[in-house]
XYZ file of C-alpha atoms in Angstrom:
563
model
C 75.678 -110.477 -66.570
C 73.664 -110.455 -63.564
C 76.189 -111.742 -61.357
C 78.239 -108.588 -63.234
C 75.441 -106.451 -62.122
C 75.877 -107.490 -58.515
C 79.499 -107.050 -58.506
C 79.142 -103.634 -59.868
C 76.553 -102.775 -57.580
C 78.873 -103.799 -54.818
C 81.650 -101.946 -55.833
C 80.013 -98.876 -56.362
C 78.733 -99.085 -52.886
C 81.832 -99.391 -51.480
C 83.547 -96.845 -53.479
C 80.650 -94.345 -51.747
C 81.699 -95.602 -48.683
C 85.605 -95.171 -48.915
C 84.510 -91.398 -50.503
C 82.405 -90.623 -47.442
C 85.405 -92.333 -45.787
C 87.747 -90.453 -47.257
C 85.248 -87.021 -46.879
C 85.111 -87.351 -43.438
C 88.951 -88.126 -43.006
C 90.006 -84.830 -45.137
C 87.472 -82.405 -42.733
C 89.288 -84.080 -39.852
C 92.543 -83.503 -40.971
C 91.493 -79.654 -41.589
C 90.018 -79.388 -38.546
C 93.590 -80.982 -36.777
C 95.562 -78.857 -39.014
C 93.175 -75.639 -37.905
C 93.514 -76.154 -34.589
C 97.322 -76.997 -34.514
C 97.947 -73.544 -35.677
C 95.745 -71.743 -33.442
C 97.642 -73.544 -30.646
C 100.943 -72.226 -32.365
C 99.919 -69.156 -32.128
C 98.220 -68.933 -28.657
C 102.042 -70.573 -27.654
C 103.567 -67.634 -29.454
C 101.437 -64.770 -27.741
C 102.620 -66.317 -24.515
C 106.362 -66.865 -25.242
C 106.701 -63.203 -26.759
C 104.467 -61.422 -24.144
C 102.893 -62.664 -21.048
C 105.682 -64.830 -20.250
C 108.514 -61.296 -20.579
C 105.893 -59.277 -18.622
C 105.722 -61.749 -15.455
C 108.566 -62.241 -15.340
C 109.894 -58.489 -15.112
C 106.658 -58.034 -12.308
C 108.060 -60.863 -10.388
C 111.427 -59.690 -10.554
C 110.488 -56.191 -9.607
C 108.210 -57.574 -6.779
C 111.021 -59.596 -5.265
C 113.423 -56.543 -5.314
C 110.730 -54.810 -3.259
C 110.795 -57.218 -1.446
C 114.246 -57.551 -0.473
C 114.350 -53.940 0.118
C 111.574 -54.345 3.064
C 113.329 -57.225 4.838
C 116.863 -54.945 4.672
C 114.585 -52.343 6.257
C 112.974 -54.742 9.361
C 116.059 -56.006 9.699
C 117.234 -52.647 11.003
C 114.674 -52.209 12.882
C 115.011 -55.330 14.324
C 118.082 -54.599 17.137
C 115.586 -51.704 19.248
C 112.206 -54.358 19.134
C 114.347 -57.260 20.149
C 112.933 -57.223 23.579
C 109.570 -56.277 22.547
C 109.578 -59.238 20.345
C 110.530 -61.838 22.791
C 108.196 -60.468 25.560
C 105.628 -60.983 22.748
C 106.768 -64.228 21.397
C 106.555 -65.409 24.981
C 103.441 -64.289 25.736
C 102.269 -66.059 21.972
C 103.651 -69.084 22.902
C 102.024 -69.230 25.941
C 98.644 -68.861 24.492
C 99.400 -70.828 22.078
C 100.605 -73.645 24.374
C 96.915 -73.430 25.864
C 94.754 -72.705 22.702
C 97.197 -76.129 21.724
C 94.818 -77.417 24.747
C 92.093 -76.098 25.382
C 90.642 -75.600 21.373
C 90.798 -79.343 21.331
C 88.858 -79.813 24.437
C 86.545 -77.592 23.673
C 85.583 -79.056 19.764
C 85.715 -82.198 22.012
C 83.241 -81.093 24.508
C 80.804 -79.662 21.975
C 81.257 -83.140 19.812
C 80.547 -84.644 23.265
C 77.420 -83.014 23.917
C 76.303 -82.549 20.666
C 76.818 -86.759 20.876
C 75.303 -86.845 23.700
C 72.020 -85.090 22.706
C 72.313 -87.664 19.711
C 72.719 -90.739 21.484
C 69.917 -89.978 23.804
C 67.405 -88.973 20.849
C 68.907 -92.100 19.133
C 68.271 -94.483 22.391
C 64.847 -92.706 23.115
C 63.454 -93.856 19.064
C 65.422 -97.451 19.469
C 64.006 -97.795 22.828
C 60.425 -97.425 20.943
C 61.290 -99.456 18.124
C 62.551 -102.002 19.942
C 59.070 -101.916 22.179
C 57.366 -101.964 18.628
C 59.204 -104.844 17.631
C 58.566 -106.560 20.732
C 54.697 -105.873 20.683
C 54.934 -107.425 16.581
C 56.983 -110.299 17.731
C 54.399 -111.428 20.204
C 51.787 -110.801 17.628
C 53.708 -112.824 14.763
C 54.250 -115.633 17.087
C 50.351 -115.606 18.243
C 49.739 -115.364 14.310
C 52.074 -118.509 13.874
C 50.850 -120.290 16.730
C 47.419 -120.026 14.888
C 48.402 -120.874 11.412
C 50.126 -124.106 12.821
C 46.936 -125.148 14.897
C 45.490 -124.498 11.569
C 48.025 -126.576 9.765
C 47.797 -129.338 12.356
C 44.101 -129.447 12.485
C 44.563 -129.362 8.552
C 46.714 -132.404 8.462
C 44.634 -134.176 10.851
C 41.597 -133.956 8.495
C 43.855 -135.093 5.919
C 44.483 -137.507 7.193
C 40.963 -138.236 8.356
C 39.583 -137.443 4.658
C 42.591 -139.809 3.007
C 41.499 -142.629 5.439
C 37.843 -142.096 4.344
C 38.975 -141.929 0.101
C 40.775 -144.995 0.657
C 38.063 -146.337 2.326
C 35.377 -145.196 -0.327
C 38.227 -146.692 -3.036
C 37.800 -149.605 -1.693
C 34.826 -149.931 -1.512
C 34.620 -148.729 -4.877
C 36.786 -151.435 -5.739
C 35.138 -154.127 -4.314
C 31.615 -153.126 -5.729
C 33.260 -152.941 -8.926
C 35.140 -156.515 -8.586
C 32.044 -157.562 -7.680
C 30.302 -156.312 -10.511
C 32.852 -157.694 -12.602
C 32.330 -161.429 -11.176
C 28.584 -160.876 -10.958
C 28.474 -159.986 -14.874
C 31.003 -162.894 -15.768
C 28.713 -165.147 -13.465
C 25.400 -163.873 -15.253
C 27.319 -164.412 -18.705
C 27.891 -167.885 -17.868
C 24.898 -168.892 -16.071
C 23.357 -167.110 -19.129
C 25.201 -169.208 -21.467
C 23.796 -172.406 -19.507
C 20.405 -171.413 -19.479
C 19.990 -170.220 -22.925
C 20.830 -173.972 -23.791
C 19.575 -175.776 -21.165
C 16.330 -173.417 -22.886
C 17.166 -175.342 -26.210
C 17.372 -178.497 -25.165
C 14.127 -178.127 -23.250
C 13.125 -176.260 -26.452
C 14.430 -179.448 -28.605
C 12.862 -181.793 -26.401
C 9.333 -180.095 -26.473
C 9.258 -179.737 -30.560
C 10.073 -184.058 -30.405
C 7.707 -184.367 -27.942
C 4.900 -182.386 -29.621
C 4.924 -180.239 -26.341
C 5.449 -176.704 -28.441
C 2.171 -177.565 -30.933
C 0.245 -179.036 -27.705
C 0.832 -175.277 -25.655
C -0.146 -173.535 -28.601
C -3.336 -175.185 -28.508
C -3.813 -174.784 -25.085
C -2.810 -171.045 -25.229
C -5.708 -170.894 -27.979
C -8.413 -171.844 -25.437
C -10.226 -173.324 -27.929
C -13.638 -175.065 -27.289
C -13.739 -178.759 -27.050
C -9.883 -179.569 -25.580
C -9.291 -180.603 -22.202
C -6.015 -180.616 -21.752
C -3.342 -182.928 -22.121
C -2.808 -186.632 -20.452
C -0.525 -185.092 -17.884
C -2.975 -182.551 -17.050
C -5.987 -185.134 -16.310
C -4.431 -187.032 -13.692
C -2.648 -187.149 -10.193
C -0.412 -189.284 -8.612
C 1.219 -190.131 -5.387
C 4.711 -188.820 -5.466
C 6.117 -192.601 -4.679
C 4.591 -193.964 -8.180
C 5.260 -190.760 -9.861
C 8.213 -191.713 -11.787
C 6.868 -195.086 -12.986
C 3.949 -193.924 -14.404
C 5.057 -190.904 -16.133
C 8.181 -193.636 -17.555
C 4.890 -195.495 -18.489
C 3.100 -193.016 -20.241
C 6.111 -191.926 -22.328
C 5.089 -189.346 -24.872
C 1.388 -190.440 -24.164
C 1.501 -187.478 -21.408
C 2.049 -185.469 -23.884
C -1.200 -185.946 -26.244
C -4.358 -183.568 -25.881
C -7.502 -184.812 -24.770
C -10.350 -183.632 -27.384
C -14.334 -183.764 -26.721
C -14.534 -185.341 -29.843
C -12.755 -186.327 -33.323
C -14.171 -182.950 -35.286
C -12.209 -180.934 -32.285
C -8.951 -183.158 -33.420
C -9.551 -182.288 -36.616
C -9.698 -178.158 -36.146
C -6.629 -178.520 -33.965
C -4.783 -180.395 -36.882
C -6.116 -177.703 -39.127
C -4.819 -174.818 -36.724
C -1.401 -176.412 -36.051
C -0.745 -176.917 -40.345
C -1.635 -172.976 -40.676
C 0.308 -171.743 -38.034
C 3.062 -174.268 -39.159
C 3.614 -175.064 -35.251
C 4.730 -179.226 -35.463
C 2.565 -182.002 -35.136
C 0.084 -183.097 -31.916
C -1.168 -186.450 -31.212
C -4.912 -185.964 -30.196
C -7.369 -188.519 -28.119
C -11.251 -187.622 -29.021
C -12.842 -189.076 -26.327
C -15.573 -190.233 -28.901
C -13.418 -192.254 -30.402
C -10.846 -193.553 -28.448
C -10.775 -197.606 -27.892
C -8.707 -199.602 -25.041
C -7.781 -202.521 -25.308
C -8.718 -205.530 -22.724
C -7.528 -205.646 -18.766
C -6.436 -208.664 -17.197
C -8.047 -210.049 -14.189
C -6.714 -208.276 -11.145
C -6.559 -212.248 -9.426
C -3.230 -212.851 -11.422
C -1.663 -210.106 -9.716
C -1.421 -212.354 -5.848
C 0.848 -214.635 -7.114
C 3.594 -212.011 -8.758
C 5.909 -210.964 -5.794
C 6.842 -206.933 -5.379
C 3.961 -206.299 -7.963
C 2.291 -202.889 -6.707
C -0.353 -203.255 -9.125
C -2.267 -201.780 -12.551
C -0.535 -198.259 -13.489
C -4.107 -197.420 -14.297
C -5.422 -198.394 -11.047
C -2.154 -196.222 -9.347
C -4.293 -192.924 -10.982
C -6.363 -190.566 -9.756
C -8.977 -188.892 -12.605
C -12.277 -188.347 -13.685
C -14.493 -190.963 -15.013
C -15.089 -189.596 -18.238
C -11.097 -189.536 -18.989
C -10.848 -193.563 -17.876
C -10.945 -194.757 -21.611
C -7.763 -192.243 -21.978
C -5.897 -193.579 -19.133
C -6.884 -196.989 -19.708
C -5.207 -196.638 -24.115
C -2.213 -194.588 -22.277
C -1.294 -197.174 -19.692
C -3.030 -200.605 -21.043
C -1.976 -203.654 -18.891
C 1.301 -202.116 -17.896
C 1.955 -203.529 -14.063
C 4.012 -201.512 -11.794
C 6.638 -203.585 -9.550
C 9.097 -202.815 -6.607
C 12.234 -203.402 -7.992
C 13.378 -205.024 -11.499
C 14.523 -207.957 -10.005
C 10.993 -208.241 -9.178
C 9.519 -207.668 -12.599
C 12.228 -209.915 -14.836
C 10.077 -213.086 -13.057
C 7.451 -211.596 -15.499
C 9.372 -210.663 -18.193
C 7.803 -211.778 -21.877
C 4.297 -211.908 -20.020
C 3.342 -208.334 -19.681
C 4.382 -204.846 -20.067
C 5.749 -203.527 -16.621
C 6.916 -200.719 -14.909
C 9.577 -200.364 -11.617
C 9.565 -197.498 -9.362
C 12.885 -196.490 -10.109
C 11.468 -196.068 -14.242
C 12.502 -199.293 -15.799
C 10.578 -200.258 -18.705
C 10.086 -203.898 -19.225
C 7.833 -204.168 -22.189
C 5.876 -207.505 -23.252
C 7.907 -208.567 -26.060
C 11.031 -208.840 -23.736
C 13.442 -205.285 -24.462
C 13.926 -203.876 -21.510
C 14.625 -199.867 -21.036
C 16.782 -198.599 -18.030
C 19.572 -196.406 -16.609
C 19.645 -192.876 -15.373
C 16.387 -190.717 -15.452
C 16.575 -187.213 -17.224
C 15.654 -184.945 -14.401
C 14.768 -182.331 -17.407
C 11.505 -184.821 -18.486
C 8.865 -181.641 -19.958
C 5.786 -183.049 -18.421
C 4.797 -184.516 -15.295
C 1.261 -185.541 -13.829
C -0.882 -182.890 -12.047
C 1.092 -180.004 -13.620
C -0.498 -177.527 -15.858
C 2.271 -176.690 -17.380
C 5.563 -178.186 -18.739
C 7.739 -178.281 -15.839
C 11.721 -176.865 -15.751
C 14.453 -178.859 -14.459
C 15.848 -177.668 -11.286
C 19.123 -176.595 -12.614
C 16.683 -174.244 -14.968
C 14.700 -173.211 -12.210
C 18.194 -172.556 -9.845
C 19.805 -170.628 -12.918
C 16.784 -168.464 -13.253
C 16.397 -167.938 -9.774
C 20.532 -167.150 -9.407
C 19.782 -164.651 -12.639
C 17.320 -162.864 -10.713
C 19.333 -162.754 -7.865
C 22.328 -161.794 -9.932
C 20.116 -159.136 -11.407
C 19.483 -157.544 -8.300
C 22.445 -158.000 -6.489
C 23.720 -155.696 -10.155
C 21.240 -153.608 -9.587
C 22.434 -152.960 -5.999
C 26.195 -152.641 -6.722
C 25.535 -150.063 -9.956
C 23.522 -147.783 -7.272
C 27.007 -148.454 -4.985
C 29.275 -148.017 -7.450
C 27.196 -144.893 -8.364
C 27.742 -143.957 -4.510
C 31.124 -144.484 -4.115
C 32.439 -142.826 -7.478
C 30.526 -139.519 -6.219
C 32.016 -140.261 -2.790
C 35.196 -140.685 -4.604
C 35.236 -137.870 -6.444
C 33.639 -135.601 -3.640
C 36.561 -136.928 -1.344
C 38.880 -136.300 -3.917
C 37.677 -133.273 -4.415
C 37.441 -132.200 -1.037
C 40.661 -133.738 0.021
C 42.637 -131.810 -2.686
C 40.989 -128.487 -1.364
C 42.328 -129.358 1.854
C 45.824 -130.191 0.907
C 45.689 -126.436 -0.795
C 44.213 -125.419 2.185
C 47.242 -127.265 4.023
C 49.800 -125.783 1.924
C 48.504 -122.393 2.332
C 48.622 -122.279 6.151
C 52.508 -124.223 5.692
C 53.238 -121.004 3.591
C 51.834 -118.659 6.112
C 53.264 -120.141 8.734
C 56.636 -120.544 7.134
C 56.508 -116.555 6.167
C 55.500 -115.497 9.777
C 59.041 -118.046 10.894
C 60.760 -115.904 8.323
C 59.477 -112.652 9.508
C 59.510 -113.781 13.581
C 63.376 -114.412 12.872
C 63.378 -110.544 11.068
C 61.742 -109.113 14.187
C 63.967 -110.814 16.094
C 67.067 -110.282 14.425
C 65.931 -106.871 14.245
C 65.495 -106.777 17.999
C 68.879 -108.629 19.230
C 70.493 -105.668 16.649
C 68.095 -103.121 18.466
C 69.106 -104.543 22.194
C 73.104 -104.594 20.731
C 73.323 -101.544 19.591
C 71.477 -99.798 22.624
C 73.861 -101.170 25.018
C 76.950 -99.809 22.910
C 75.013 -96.763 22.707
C 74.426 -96.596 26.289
C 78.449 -97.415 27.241
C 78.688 -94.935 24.933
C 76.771 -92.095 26.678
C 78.092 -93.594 29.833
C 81.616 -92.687 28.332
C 80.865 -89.239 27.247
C 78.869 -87.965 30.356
C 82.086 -88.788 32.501
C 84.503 -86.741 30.036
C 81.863 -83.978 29.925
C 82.365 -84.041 33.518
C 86.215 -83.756 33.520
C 86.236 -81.167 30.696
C 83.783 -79.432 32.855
C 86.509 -79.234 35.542
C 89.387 -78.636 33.852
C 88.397 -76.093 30.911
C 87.363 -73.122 33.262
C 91.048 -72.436 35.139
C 92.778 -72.863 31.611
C 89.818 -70.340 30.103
C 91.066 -67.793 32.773
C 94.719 -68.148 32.659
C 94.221 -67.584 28.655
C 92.164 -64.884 29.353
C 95.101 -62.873 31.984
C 97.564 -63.758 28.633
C 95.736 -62.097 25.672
C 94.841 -59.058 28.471
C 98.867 -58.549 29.097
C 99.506 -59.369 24.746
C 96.649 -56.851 24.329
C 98.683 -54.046 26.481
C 101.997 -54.899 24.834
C 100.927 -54.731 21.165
C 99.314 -51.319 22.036
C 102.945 -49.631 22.510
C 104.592 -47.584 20.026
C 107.398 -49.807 19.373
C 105.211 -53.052 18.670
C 102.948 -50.588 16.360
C 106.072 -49.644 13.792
C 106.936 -53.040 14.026
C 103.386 -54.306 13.255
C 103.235 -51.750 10.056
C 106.727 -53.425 8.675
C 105.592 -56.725 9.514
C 102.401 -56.028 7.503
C 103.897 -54.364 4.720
C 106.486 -57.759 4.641
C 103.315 -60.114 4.330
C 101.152 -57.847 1.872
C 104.608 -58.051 -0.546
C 105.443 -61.514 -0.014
C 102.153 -62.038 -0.803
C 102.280 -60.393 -4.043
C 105.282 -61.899 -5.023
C 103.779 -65.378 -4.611
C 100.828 -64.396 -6.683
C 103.265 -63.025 -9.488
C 105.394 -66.004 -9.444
C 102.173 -68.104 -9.355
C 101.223 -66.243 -12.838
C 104.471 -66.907 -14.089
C 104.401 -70.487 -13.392
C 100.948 -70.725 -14.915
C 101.921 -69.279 -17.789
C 104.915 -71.617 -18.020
C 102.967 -74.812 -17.570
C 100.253 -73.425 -20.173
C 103.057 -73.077 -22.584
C 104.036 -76.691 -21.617
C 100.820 -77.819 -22.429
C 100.263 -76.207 -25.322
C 103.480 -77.466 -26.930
C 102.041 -81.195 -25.689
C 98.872 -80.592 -27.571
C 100.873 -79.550 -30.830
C 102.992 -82.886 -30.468
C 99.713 -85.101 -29.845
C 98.075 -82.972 -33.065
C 101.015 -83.590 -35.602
C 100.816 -87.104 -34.494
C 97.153 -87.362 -35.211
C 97.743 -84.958 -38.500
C 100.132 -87.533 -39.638
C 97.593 -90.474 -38.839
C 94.653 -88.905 -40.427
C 97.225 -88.168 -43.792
C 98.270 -91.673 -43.750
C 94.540 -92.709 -43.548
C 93.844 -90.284 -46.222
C 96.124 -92.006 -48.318
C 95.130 -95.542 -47.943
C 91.669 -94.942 -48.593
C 92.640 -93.144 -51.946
C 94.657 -95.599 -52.517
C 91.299 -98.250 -51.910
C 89.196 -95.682 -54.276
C 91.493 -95.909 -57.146
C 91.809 -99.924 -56.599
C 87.597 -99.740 -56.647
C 87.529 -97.199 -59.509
C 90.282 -100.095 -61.872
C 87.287 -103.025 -60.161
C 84.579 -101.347 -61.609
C 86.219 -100.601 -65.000
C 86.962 -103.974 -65.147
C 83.214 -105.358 -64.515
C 82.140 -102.539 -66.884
């Protein structure tokens, strides 16, 4: 249905349509039909009237006519002579008016040229002094703008040199940087466990427990074996390979001191200390120092090797016992089984026969003479490198810092001057463009006044001949119309002048009669075209007509059949 609907609404619309259509085609056909017979009639009017009436005043006008020539022609024989003296004399002046009208429109073209051309020259001789004056100032302005372009392109350059420079720099700072960091990383990495081994060692050594002690600065310790003695550097290593762990334990005043230190390491939870109360502590017995001649490359007692206090010889003398210190181990294997002994290079030979040698850990915690537990060197070179890494960072952020504001201020500055560059290029190309305007403009100025001035040239020198020439034929014209002048005023010429008139006044009029006549002829022509182009559009617009009734009735059976 709704589909319907459409359909119907469709139809009806164009059914309005064809009927304005058709409307609209009906007043046109009227108004064809209207004005056909208005031209019908208007082509009557003129058949039945006009056209009869001009042509009975032409006919009547060329009778006159006729009648007048029959007349001169009488007349003619007696003013034969009069008419040739006349005709004579009218050729003559008009043989010279054939002349001299020409050359005088020529000579007042001439100078009236002339006048021009010099006016013309005078404002082109200015403009082209104008022109001149802006070339030389477009070509100083050009000059300029390139000096400005060159000295523009040389700072370029200058400035790019410099950001490359700075970018490099920039570069190598941050290259460096990036080493520097991957260095620190690594040498980071090797301290932090070169840390815990030391770390490692000192908790199996007791070391950790024995510092936190000593950091307490508690009454009644005096510091640990390594701490109450010194050496000479040569017998260094064999006693401290001697002492072992030994160098390690904390000398107390007495046991009760040992026994708050125990008590202070099990509530802070911080390892286990071995502890030598100088109350208490018991050595054992020292050989006689005579045995010692007959052992070869024996240095001596590792407790005679020792410098210390008195009061701390009971701790030296349970550290080190009877241990002898030899040269070399060849030396000490004579006495091996006999007594516990010590090289300089820190073999161990102990009394029941096991020997201990090899390579020495360079990372040992303690040493004699040293407060503190000493670093390896690698520790102390990898701290030291750290430090140096750190400020060597330090130094190449504040760089780096530099050069990216260099960077970017170079940058900066070297993209205002490449503006700055293209600006004066585009000024200086539009003062090229307008120098080669000016001096177009000029060459065209320069051409043009030397056509102009051949050009006056030419006229001035036909002025000159005209100026010559015209006068004589001014007076023979002059003699001619004085002698016409005396003729015409006879009798004979006057009669002849009144037919002669009365001639031209009717051939006159019968040109404007059959000039009506034709008129009226062609408008009947026309009108009778119009009426043929009007019945062929009256036959169009019927035809129309009838196709779009034909439409309406088709739309009228459409909508019937939707309905």
């Amino acid at each position: 249905m709704r589909q319907l609907q459409r359909q119907e609404t469709d139809l009806q619309a164009t059914r309005k349509a064809l009927e304005a259509n058709l409307t609209r085609t009906q007043q046109e056909l009227q108004e064809a039909q209207q004005q056909c017979l208005t031209l019908q009639q208007e082509q009557a009017q003129l058949e039945q009237q006009e056209l009869a009436t001009l042509r009975s005043r032409r006919d009547a006008a060329l009778q006159q006519l006729e009648a007048s020539r029959e007349a001169a022609n009488a007349s003619a024989a007696s003013a034969e002579a009069w008419v040739q003296e006349q005709t004579s004399l009218r050729h003559q002046i008009d043989g010279i008016l054939t002349t001299l009208e020409p050359q005088r429109s020529e000579q007042a073209r001439l100078r009236e040229r002339t006048v021009q051309l010099e006016r013309q020259m005078q404002e082109q001789t200015d403009s082209r002094a104008s022109l001149t004056q802006q070339i030389a100032d477009t070509q100083t302005q050009q000059a300029a703008k390139l000096a400005q372009q060159e000295e523009a392109q040389q700072q370029i350059q200058a400035l790019a040199a410099k950001l490359a420079a700075a970018e490099e720099e920039l570069q190598i700072q941050q290259e460096t940087q990036t080493r520097l960091l991957q260095e620190q990383r690594d040498k980071q990495r090797r301290l932090d466990k070169l840390e815990a081994q030391t770390q490692a060692i000192q908790e199996a050594q007791g070391t950790h427990a024995t510092q936190l002690i000593l950091q307490m600065n508690m009454s009644g310790v005096c510091g640990l074996v390594a701490q109450l003695g010194r050496v000479d550097p040569r017998y260094q290593l064999a006693l401290e390979t001697a002492a072992g762990a030994r160098l390690g334990n904390l000398v107390v005043e007495d046991d009760g001191v040992a026994a708050a230190c125990i008590e202070l390491l099990k509530q802070r939870k911080a390892g286990r200390a071995t502890f030598l109360p100088l109350n208490k502590i018991q050595t054992g017995r020292l050989p006689a120092k005579g045995t010692l001649r007959s052992r070869p490359g024996c240095i001596g007692f590792a407790l005679d090797l020792i410098d210390f206090e008195d009061r701390y010889r009971d701790v030296f003398a349970y550290v080190f016992g009877s241990t002898l210190v030899f040269e070399t181990l060849s030396d000490a294997r004579r006495s091996l089984g006999e007594h516990r002994m010590v090289t300089l290079e820190g073999d161990l030979l102990e009394s029941s026969g096991a020997m201990t040698g090899g390579s020495i850990n360079t990372r040992q915690s303690l040493h004699f003479g040293r407060m503190d537990a000493d670093e390896s060197d690698e520790v102390k070179t990898l701290r030291d490198r750290l430090q140096e890494i750190d400020r060597i960072l330090i130094h190449c952020e504040n760089a780096i810092f530099r050069a990216t504001n260099l960077v970017k201020e170079r940058t900066q500055a070297l993209s205002e001057l490449r503006q700055q560059h293209r600006e004066h290029q585009l000024k200086a190309e539009q003062f090229t463009k307008e120098l080669q305007s000016l001096q177009t403009q000029h060459t065209s100025l320069t051409t043009q006044l030397t056509q102009q001035q051949q050009e006056l040239d030419t006229a001035q020198t036909r002025l000159q001949i005209l100026d010559i020439e015209m006068p004589a034929q001014e007076a023979e014209l002059q003699q001619l119309r004085q002698a016409l002048t005396e003729l015409e005023q006879s009798h004979t010429h006057s009669e002849w002048q009144q037919m002669q008139a009365t001639l031209r006044s009717q051939e006159a009029d019968l040109s404007q009669k059959e000039l009506a006549l034709r008129t009226a002829e062609q408008r009947i022509r026309d009108l009778d075209n119009q009426q043929q182009r009007l019945q062929e559009k009256i036959q169009q617009q019927q035809q129309r007509a009838q196709e779009l009734r034909t439409q309406q009735a088709a739309q009228l059976n459409q909508e019937s059949a939707v309905r």
